[in-house]
Amino acid sequence: MVYFTQDKEFAQEVLNKAEAYYVQIASDLGYPRYSAFWTWEHRVKIYIYPDRQTYQKVSNQPGWSEGMADYRNKRIISYAHGEGFLDTLLPHEMAHLIFRDFVGFKGEVATWLDEGVAQWAEPLKRERVKVVSQYLLKNGRFFSVADVVNLDIRKVSGNNRVAIHSIRDQDGKRTLLSLNGKEVVDIFYVEAVSLVGFLIAHYGADSFTEFCRQLRDGKSLEEALSFAYSTRISSVEDLESEWLRYLRSEN
Ligand SMILES: [Zn+2]
């Protein structure tokens, strides 16, 4: 359901796109059979305010915020800002909501997984993630998967230096990178979507669903990986090496 006060045409476009994203995200997450999940009183509500100022006043969000997903009330709140809304914010926030709802997470979802799934729903990011990953890989800027899954991104801020381990290079060695907070956040987001994209695109949606269900049921990351990807991955180290093999396999 889309709530708006102005620009009916834009609201209609939001509605059409939202329906299409819903189908795509549900199938990416391995839930095509439950596509009735969000019908009737379970429908998500999308609030479009006429401008940024009104949005920020109503939502009480910080100045940089373009929109937000409210899990508890299943709402997406933003303002009419054209392409950025339709192509980026809408699929991203919908994916956050669908992911929690479908998988049935009760508590916290690991940030890398949550942000990875949300970005994978953005058509432009999905298209570019492999190329961007390969660029970072070539420049020795990628963080070890162990550091990515344990990083509390909320504690990383702008200019503070952060020490973080690199991935294993071709000789199997790691180096200690020292970057500023902003770079760490940017690379973290790329790796998050790169890892999720790798798991979904390379092994399929069913295994990914199984992996998420294991996590939801309280299994550790390694247990969930072994369960869903037993033939190839049974540890965070394996996840890193399989993912790197995938990235290095094509140009
Ligand atoms: Zn997000």
PDB file of C-alpha atoms and ligand atoms in Angstrom:
ATOM      1  CA  MET A   1       0.000   0.000   0.000  1.00  0.00           C
ATOM      2  CA  VAL A   2       1.405   3.332  -0.992  1.00  0.00           C
ATOM      3  CA  TYR A   3       0.522   6.468   0.967  1.00  0.00           C
ATOM      4  CA  PHE A   4       1.196   9.808  -0.637  1.00  0.00           C
ATOM      5  CA  THR A   5      -0.055  13.371  -0.647  1.00  0.00           C
ATOM      6  CA  GLN A   6       1.191  14.624  -4.017  1.00  0.00           C
ATOM      7  CA  ASP A   7       2.271  13.258  -7.376  1.00  0.00           C
ATOM      8  CA  LYS A   8      -0.055  10.366  -7.987  1.00  0.00           C
ATOM      9  CA  GLU A   9       1.922   9.291 -11.024  1.00  0.00           C
ATOM     10  CA  PHE A  10       5.063   8.767  -8.953  1.00  0.00           C
ATOM     11  CA  ALA A  11       3.066   6.841  -6.341  1.00  0.00           C
ATOM     12  CA  GLN A  12       1.705   4.566  -9.068  1.00  0.00           C
ATOM     13  CA  GLU A  13       5.200   3.955 -10.361  1.00  0.00           C
ATOM     14  CA  VAL A  14       6.364   3.085  -6.835  1.00  0.00           C
ATOM     15  CA  LEU A  15       3.524   0.593  -6.553  1.00  0.00           C
ATOM     16  CA  ASN A  16       4.345  -1.090  -9.867  1.00  0.00           C
ATOM     17  CA  LYS A  17       8.035  -1.337  -9.095  1.00  0.00           C
ATOM     18  CA  ALA A  18       7.370  -2.577  -5.569  1.00  0.00           C
ATOM     19  CA  GLU A  19       5.291  -5.470  -6.916  1.00  0.00           C
ATOM     20  CA  ALA A  20       8.041  -6.437  -9.348  1.00  0.00           C
ATOM     21  CA  TYR A  21      10.774  -6.209  -6.690  1.00  0.00           C
ATOM     22  CA  TYR A  22       8.699  -8.327  -4.346  1.00  0.00           C
ATOM     23  CA  VAL A  23       8.576 -11.201  -6.821  1.00  0.00           C
ATOM     24  CA  GLN A  24      12.287 -10.909  -7.610  1.00  0.00           C
ATOM     25  CA  ILE A  25      13.459 -10.688  -3.991  1.00  0.00           C
ATOM     26  CA  ALA A  26      11.232 -13.549  -2.841  1.00  0.00           C
ATOM     27  CA  SER A  27      12.596 -15.795  -5.554  1.00  0.00           C
ATOM     28  CA  ASP A  28      16.224 -14.747  -4.896  1.00  0.00           C
ATOM     29  CA  LEU A  29      15.744 -15.732  -1.283  1.00  0.00           C
ATOM     30  CA  GLY A  30      14.240 -19.054  -2.289  1.00  0.00           C
ATOM     31  CA  TYR A  31      10.627 -18.313  -1.386  1.00  0.00           C
ATOM     32  CA  PRO A  32       8.636 -18.409  -4.615  1.00  0.00           C
ATOM     33  CA  ARG A  33       6.008 -20.675  -3.074  1.00  0.00           C
ATOM     34  CA  TYR A  34       5.251 -18.236  -0.315  1.00  0.00           C
ATOM     35  CA  SER A  35       4.545 -15.288  -2.513  1.00  0.00           C
ATOM     36  CA  ALA A  36       1.258 -14.816  -0.678  1.00  0.00           C
ATOM     37  CA  PHE A  37       3.317 -13.859   2.360  1.00  0.00           C
ATOM     38  CA  TRP A  38       2.596 -10.181   2.002  1.00  0.00           C
ATOM     39  CA  THR A  39      -1.094 -10.114   1.153  1.00  0.00           C
ATOM     40  CA  TRP A  40      -4.032  -8.483   2.874  1.00  0.00           C
ATOM     41  CA  GLU A  41      -3.282  -7.218   6.349  1.00  0.00           C
ATOM     42  CA  HIS A  42       0.337  -8.302   5.955  1.00  0.00           C
ATOM     43  CA  ARG A  43       0.955  -5.873   3.149  1.00  0.00           C
ATOM     44  CA  VAL A  44       3.834  -3.500   3.568  1.00  0.00           C
ATOM     45  CA  LYS A  45       3.106   0.205   3.778  1.00  0.00           C
ATOM     46  CA  ILE A  46       5.146   2.683   1.805  1.00  0.00           C
ATOM     47  CA  TYR A  47       4.932   6.330   2.861  1.00  0.00           C
ATOM     48  CA  ILE A  48       6.109   8.900   0.375  1.00  0.00           C
ATOM     49  CA  TYR A  49       6.473  12.406   1.749  1.00  0.00           C
ATOM     50  CA  PRO A  50       6.549  15.281  -0.748  1.00  0.00           C
ATOM     51  CA  ASP A  51      10.098  16.426   0.080  1.00  0.00           C
ATOM     52  CA  ARG A  52      13.171  15.625   2.113  1.00  0.00           C
ATOM     53  CA  GLN A  53      12.461  18.210   4.794  1.00  0.00           C
ATOM     54  CA  THR A  54       9.027  16.822   5.584  1.00  0.00           C
ATOM     55  CA  TYR A  55      10.376  13.276   5.570  1.00  0.00           C
ATOM     56  CA  GLN A  56      13.122  14.122   8.043  1.00  0.00           C
ATOM     57  CA  LYS A  57      10.781  16.009  10.324  1.00  0.00           C
ATOM     58  CA  VAL A  58       8.261  13.174  10.448  1.00  0.00           C
ATOM     59  CA  SER A  59      10.749  10.306  10.717  1.00  0.00           C
ATOM     60  CA  ASN A  60      13.222  11.982  13.055  1.00  0.00           C
ATOM     61  CA  GLN A  61      16.111  10.682  10.964  1.00  0.00           C
ATOM     62  CA  PRO A  62      19.560  12.273  10.650  1.00  0.00           C
ATOM     63  CA  GLY A  63      20.329  14.746   7.862  1.00  0.00           C
ATOM     64  CA  TRP A  64      21.961  12.244   5.495  1.00  0.00           C
ATOM     65  CA  SER A  65      19.042   9.803   5.613  1.00  0.00           C
ATOM     66  CA  GLU A  66      17.110   9.287   2.376  1.00  0.00           C
ATOM     67  CA  GLY A  67      14.638   6.805   3.720  1.00  0.00           C
ATOM     68  CA  MET A  68      14.172   4.024   6.237  1.00  0.00           C
ATOM     69  CA  ALA A  69      12.597   0.652   6.832  1.00  0.00           C
ATOM     70  CA  ASP A  70      10.669   0.190  10.049  1.00  0.00           C
ATOM     71  CA  TYR A  71      10.685  -3.560  10.758  1.00  0.00           C
ATOM     72  CA  ARG A  72       8.237  -3.529  13.587  1.00  0.00           C
ATOM     73  CA  ASN A  73       5.476  -1.817  11.647  1.00  0.00           C
ATOM     74  CA  LYS A  74       6.481  -3.101   8.232  1.00  0.00           C
ATOM     75  CA  ARG A  75       6.761   0.363   6.777  1.00  0.00           C
ATOM     76  CA  ILE A  76       9.089   2.061   4.358  1.00  0.00           C
ATOM     77  CA  ILE A  77       9.285   5.793   4.796  1.00  0.00           C
ATOM     78  CA  SER A  78      10.901   8.183   2.353  1.00  0.00           C
ATOM     79  CA  TYR A  79      10.171  11.108   0.075  1.00  0.00           C
ATOM     80  CA  ALA A  80       9.634  11.525  -3.640  1.00  0.00           C
ATOM     81  CA  HIS A  81      13.120  11.656  -5.117  1.00  0.00           C
ATOM     82  CA  GLY A  82      12.785   9.934  -8.437  1.00  0.00           C
ATOM     83  CA  GLU A  83      15.321   7.419  -9.651  1.00  0.00           C
ATOM     84  CA  GLY A  84      17.198   7.180  -6.369  1.00  0.00           C
ATOM     85  CA  PHE A  85      14.006   6.094  -4.701  1.00  0.00           C
ATOM     86  CA  LEU A  86      12.769   3.713  -7.382  1.00  0.00           C
ATOM     87  CA  ASP A  87      16.045   1.991  -8.281  1.00  0.00           C
ATOM     88  CA  THR A  88      17.976   2.003  -5.030  1.00  0.00           C
ATOM     89  CA  LEU A  89      16.097   2.810  -1.868  1.00  0.00           C
ATOM     90  CA  LEU A  90      12.901   0.912  -2.623  1.00  0.00           C
ATOM     91  CA  PRO A  91      14.445  -2.491  -3.473  1.00  0.00           C
ATOM     92  CA  HIS A  92      17.029  -2.109  -0.681  1.00  0.00           C
ATOM     93  CA  GLU A  93      14.516  -1.410   2.077  1.00  0.00           C
ATOM     94  CA  MET A  94      12.034  -3.962   0.741  1.00  0.00           C
ATOM     95  CA  ALA A  95      14.735  -6.619   0.828  1.00  0.00           C
ATOM     96  CA  HIS A  96      15.494  -5.794   4.488  1.00  0.00           C
ATOM     97  CA  LEU A  97      11.814  -6.266   5.352  1.00  0.00           C
ATOM     98  CA  ILE A  98      11.271  -9.386   3.261  1.00  0.00           C
ATOM     99  CA  PHE A  99      14.447 -11.008   4.540  1.00  0.00           C
ATOM    100  CA  ARG A 100      13.401 -10.650   8.182  1.00  0.00           C
ATOM    101  CA  ASP A 101       9.829 -11.574   7.541  1.00  0.00           C
ATOM    102  CA  PHE A 102      10.372 -14.625   5.361  1.00  0.00           C
ATOM    103  CA  VAL A 103      13.300 -16.098   7.192  1.00  0.00           C
ATOM    104  CA  GLY A 104      11.642 -15.274  10.482  1.00  0.00           C
ATOM    105  CA  PHE A 105      14.626 -13.810  12.313  1.00  0.00           C
ATOM    106  CA  LYS A 106      13.683 -12.980  15.873  1.00  0.00           C
ATOM    107  CA  GLY A 107      16.792 -11.201  17.053  1.00  0.00           C
ATOM    108  CA  GLU A 108      19.630  -9.391  15.373  1.00  0.00           C
ATOM    109  CA  VAL A 109      20.677 -10.369  11.888  1.00  0.00           C
ATOM    110  CA  ALA A 110      24.421 -10.186  11.215  1.00  0.00           C
ATOM    111  CA  THR A 111      25.090  -6.860   9.515  1.00  0.00           C
ATOM    112  CA  TRP A 112      27.114  -8.241   6.587  1.00  0.00           C
ATOM    113  CA  LEU A 113      24.285 -10.652   5.749  1.00  0.00           C
ATOM    114  CA  ASP A 114      21.489  -8.147   6.197  1.00  0.00           C
ATOM    115  CA  GLU A 115      23.218  -5.429   4.141  1.00  0.00           C
ATOM    116  CA  GLY A 116      24.419  -7.981   1.599  1.00  0.00           C
ATOM    117  CA  VAL A 117      20.886  -9.194   0.924  1.00  0.00           C
ATOM    118  CA  ALA A 118      19.513  -5.637   0.776  1.00  0.00           C
ATOM    119  CA  GLN A 119      22.146  -4.482  -1.728  1.00  0.00           C
ATOM    120  CA  TRP A 120      21.801  -7.619  -3.853  1.00  0.00           C
ATOM    121  CA  ALA A 121      18.206  -6.490  -4.477  1.00  0.00           C
ATOM    122  CA  GLU A 122      19.452  -3.233  -6.045  1.00  0.00           C
ATOM    123  CA  PRO A 123      19.679  -3.879  -9.806  1.00  0.00           C
ATOM    124  CA  LEU A 124      22.674  -1.578 -10.367  1.00  0.00           C
ATOM    125  CA  LYS A 125      24.746  -2.992  -7.522  1.00  0.00           C
ATOM    126  CA  ARG A 126      24.012  -6.534  -8.595  1.00  0.00           C
ATOM    127  CA  GLU A 127      25.203  -5.727 -12.074  1.00  0.00           C
ATOM    128  CA  ARG A 128      28.433  -4.123 -10.927  1.00  0.00           C
ATOM    129  CA  VAL A 129      29.403  -6.074  -7.824  1.00  0.00           C
ATOM    130  CA  LYS A 130      31.730  -8.536  -9.489  1.00  0.00           C
ATOM    131  CA  VAL A 131      33.660  -5.874 -11.365  1.00  0.00           C
ATOM    132  CA  VAL A 132      33.968  -3.663  -8.279  1.00  0.00           C
ATOM    133  CA  SER A 133      35.078  -6.680  -6.228  1.00  0.00           C
ATOM    134  CA  GLN A 134      37.714  -7.611  -8.772  1.00  0.00           C
ATOM    135  CA  TYR A 135      39.003  -4.042  -8.730  1.00  0.00           C
ATOM    136  CA  LEU A 136      39.375  -4.059  -4.935  1.00  0.00           C
ATOM    137  CA  LEU A 137      40.935  -7.489  -5.106  1.00  0.00           C
ATOM    138  CA  LYS A 138      43.575  -6.338  -7.582  1.00  0.00           C
ATOM    139  CA  ASN A 139      44.372  -3.361  -5.404  1.00  0.00           C
ATOM    140  CA  GLY A 140      44.823  -5.456  -2.277  1.00  0.00           C
ATOM    141  CA  ARG A 141      41.966  -3.715  -0.494  1.00  0.00           C
ATOM    142  CA  PHE A 142      39.801  -6.650   0.498  1.00  0.00           C
ATOM    143  CA  PHE A 143      39.315  -7.602   4.146  1.00  0.00           C
ATOM    144  CA  SER A 144      39.420 -11.136   5.451  1.00  0.00           C
ATOM    145  CA  VAL A 145      35.966 -12.679   5.660  1.00  0.00           C
ATOM    146  CA  ALA A 146      36.568 -13.360   9.355  1.00  0.00           C
ATOM    147  CA  ASP A 147      37.048  -9.621   9.946  1.00  0.00           C
ATOM    148  CA  VAL A 148      34.023  -8.701   7.820  1.00  0.00           C
ATOM    149  CA  VAL A 149      31.632 -11.000   9.644  1.00  0.00           C
ATOM    150  CA  ASN A 150      32.845  -9.762  13.020  1.00  0.00           C
ATOM    151  CA  LEU A 151      33.060  -6.072  12.252  1.00  0.00           C
ATOM    152  CA  ASP A 152      30.625  -3.847  14.123  1.00  0.00           C
ATOM    153  CA  ILE A 153      30.166  -1.249  11.439  1.00  0.00           C
ATOM    154  CA  ARG A 154      28.238   1.093  13.745  1.00  0.00           C
ATOM    155  CA  LYS A 155      31.399   1.617  15.781  1.00  0.00           C
ATOM    156  CA  VAL A 156      33.468   2.606  12.770  1.00  0.00           C
ATOM    157  CA  SER A 157      33.539   6.336  12.187  1.00  0.00           C
ATOM    158  CA  GLY A 158      34.808   8.755   9.558  1.00  0.00           C
ATOM    159  CA  ASN A 159      38.408   9.651  10.221  1.00  0.00           C
ATOM    160  CA  ASN A 160      39.464   7.067  12.777  1.00  0.00           C
ATOM    161  CA  ARG A 161      42.082   4.659  11.526  1.00  0.00           C
ATOM    162  CA  VAL A 162      40.996   1.047  11.592  1.00  0.00           C
ATOM    163  CA  ALA A 163      43.396  -1.902  11.462  1.00  0.00           C
ATOM    164  CA  ILE A 164      41.984  -4.834   9.606  1.00  0.00           C
ATOM    165  CA  HIS A 165      43.337  -8.048   8.104  1.00  0.00           C
ATOM    166  CA  SER A 166      43.447  -8.483   4.361  1.00  0.00           C
ATOM    167  CA  ILE A 167      42.263 -11.572   2.540  1.00  0.00           C
ATOM    168  CA  ARG A 168      44.900 -14.202   1.884  1.00  0.00           C
ATOM    169  CA  ASP A 169      46.958 -13.237  -1.146  1.00  0.00           C
ATOM    170  CA  GLN A 170      47.959 -15.747  -3.810  1.00  0.00           C
ATOM    171  CA  ASP A 171      50.763 -16.962  -1.509  1.00  0.00           C
ATOM    172  CA  GLY A 172      48.334 -17.508   1.343  1.00  0.00           C
ATOM    173  CA  LYS A 173      49.551 -14.553   3.401  1.00  0.00           C
ATOM    174  CA  ARG A 174      47.516 -11.861   5.123  1.00  0.00           C
ATOM    175  CA  THR A 175      48.642  -8.312   5.737  1.00  0.00           C
ATOM    176  CA  LEU A 176      47.366  -5.805   8.261  1.00  0.00           C
ATOM    177  CA  LEU A 177      45.671  -2.918   6.448  1.00  0.00           C
ATOM    178  CA  SER A 178      45.234   0.465   8.053  1.00  0.00           C
ATOM    179  CA  LEU A 179      42.409   2.530   6.560  1.00  0.00           C
ATOM    180  CA  ASN A 180      40.154   5.354   7.645  1.00  0.00           C
ATOM    181  CA  GLY A 181      36.624   4.663   8.816  1.00  0.00           C
ATOM    182  CA  LYS A 182      34.926   5.839   5.648  1.00  0.00           C
ATOM    183  CA  GLU A 183      36.993   3.514   3.452  1.00  0.00           C
ATOM    184  CA  VAL A 184      36.335   0.630   5.820  1.00  0.00           C
ATOM    185  CA  VAL A 185      32.581   1.212   5.662  1.00  0.00           C
ATOM    186  CA  ASP A 186      32.630   1.429   1.847  1.00  0.00           C
ATOM    187  CA  ILE A 187      34.669  -1.746   1.414  1.00  0.00           C
ATOM    188  CA  PHE A 188      32.609  -3.544   4.043  1.00  0.00           C
ATOM    189  CA  TYR A 189      29.432  -2.845   2.031  1.00  0.00           C
ATOM    190  CA  VAL A 190      31.012  -4.071  -1.197  1.00  0.00           C
ATOM    191  CA  GLU A 191      32.207  -7.276   0.443  1.00  0.00           C
ATOM    192  CA  ALA A 192      28.818  -7.841   2.054  1.00  0.00           C
ATOM    193  CA  VAL A 193      26.987  -7.774  -1.279  1.00  0.00           C
ATOM    194  CA  SER A 194      29.797  -9.633  -2.990  1.00  0.00           C
ATOM    195  CA  LEU A 195      29.617 -12.514  -0.499  1.00  0.00           C
ATOM    196  CA  VAL A 196      25.819 -12.741  -0.578  1.00  0.00           C
ATOM    197  CA  GLY A 197      25.801 -12.476  -4.371  1.00  0.00           C
ATOM    198  CA  PHE A 198      28.395 -15.241  -4.583  1.00  0.00           C
ATOM    199  CA  LEU A 199      26.372 -17.552  -2.323  1.00  0.00           C
ATOM    200  CA  ILE A 200      23.121 -16.964  -4.199  1.00  0.00           C
ATOM    201  CA  ALA A 201      24.432 -16.822  -7.764  1.00  0.00           C
ATOM    202  CA  HIS A 202      26.959 -19.638  -7.416  1.00  0.00           C
ATOM    203  CA  TYR A 203      25.127 -22.159  -5.209  1.00  0.00           C
ATOM    204  CA  GLY A 204      21.492 -21.197  -5.748  1.00  0.00           C
ATOM    205  CA  ALA A 205      18.638 -19.785  -3.720  1.00  0.00           C
ATOM    206  CA  ASP A 206      17.664 -23.027  -1.984  1.00  0.00           C
ATOM    207  CA  SER A 207      21.008 -23.463  -0.260  1.00  0.00           C
ATOM    208  CA  PHE A 208      20.993 -19.816   0.688  1.00  0.00           C
ATOM    209  CA  THR A 209      17.552 -20.177   2.279  1.00  0.00           C
ATOM    210  CA  GLU A 210      18.767 -23.197   4.198  1.00  0.00           C
ATOM    211  CA  PHE A 211      21.851 -21.302   5.350  1.00  0.00           C
ATOM    212  CA  CYS A 212      19.694 -18.414   6.644  1.00  0.00           C
ATOM    213  CA  ARG A 213      17.303 -20.763   8.395  1.00  0.00           C
ATOM    214  CA  GLN A 214      20.174 -22.388  10.239  1.00  0.00           C
ATOM    215  CA  LEU A 215      21.322 -18.981  11.447  1.00  0.00           C
ATOM    216  CA  ARG A 216      17.798 -18.055  12.457  1.00  0.00           C
ATOM    217  CA  ASP A 217      17.641 -21.225  14.539  1.00  0.00           C
ATOM    218  CA  GLY A 218      20.673 -20.114  16.480  1.00  0.00           C
ATOM    219  CA  LYS A 219      23.443 -22.056  14.713  1.00  0.00           C
ATOM    220  CA  SER A 220      26.859 -20.464  14.521  1.00  0.00           C
ATOM    221  CA  LEU A 221      28.049 -19.146  11.178  1.00  0.00           C
ATOM    222  CA  GLU A 222      30.322 -22.159  10.676  1.00  0.00           C
ATOM    223  CA  GLU A 223      27.588 -24.643  11.546  1.00  0.00           C
ATOM    224  CA  ALA A 224      25.168 -22.940   9.154  1.00  0.00           C
ATOM    225  CA  LEU A 225      27.768 -22.922   6.365  1.00  0.00           C
ATOM    226  CA  SER A 226      28.604 -26.600   6.862  1.00  0.00           C
ATOM    227  CA  PHE A 227      24.949 -27.505   6.871  1.00  0.00           C
ATOM    228  CA  ALA A 228      23.968 -25.627   3.716  1.00  0.00           C
ATOM    229  CA  TYR A 229      27.200 -25.918   1.716  1.00  0.00           C
ATOM    230  CA  SER A 230      28.656 -29.102   3.151  1.00  0.00           C
ATOM    231  CA  THR A 231      30.402 -30.262   0.011  1.00  0.00           C
ATOM    232  CA  ARG A 232      32.327 -27.025  -0.528  1.00  0.00           C
ATOM    233  CA  ILE A 233      32.318 -24.863   2.580  1.00  0.00           C
ATOM    234  CA  SER A 234      32.517 -25.765   6.218  1.00  0.00           C
ATOM    235  CA  SER A 235      34.364 -22.844   7.745  1.00  0.00           C
ATOM    236  CA  VAL A 236      34.836 -19.109   7.338  1.00  0.00           C
ATOM    237  CA  GLU A 237      38.265 -19.868   5.823  1.00  0.00           C
ATOM    238  CA  ASP A 238      36.588 -22.070   3.189  1.00  0.00           C
ATOM    239  CA  LEU A 239      34.029 -19.367   2.480  1.00  0.00           C
ATOM    240  CA  GLU A 240      36.851 -16.913   1.804  1.00  0.00           C
ATOM    241  CA  SER A 241      38.800 -19.222  -0.456  1.00  0.00           C
ATOM    242  CA  GLU A 242      35.761 -20.367  -2.480  1.00  0.00           C
ATOM    243  CA  TRP A 243      34.571 -16.788  -2.869  1.00  0.00           C
ATOM    244  CA  LEU A 244      38.026 -15.634  -4.024  1.00  0.00           C
ATOM    245  CA  ARG A 245      38.273 -18.518  -6.442  1.00  0.00           C
ATOM    246  CA  TYR A 246      34.926 -17.421  -7.893  1.00  0.00           C
ATOM    247  CA  LEU A 247      36.046 -13.789  -8.199  1.00  0.00           C
ATOM    248  CA  ARG A 248      39.384 -14.697  -9.759  1.00  0.00           C
ATOM    249  CA  SER A 249      37.849 -17.169 -12.183  1.00  0.00           C
ATOM    250  CA  GLU A 250      36.608 -14.531 -14.652  1.00  0.00           C
ATOM    251  CA  ASN A 251      37.659 -11.098 -15.735  1.00  0.00           C
TER     252      ASN A 251
HETATM  253 ZN    ZN B   1      20.509  -1.390   4.508  1.00  0.00          ZN
END
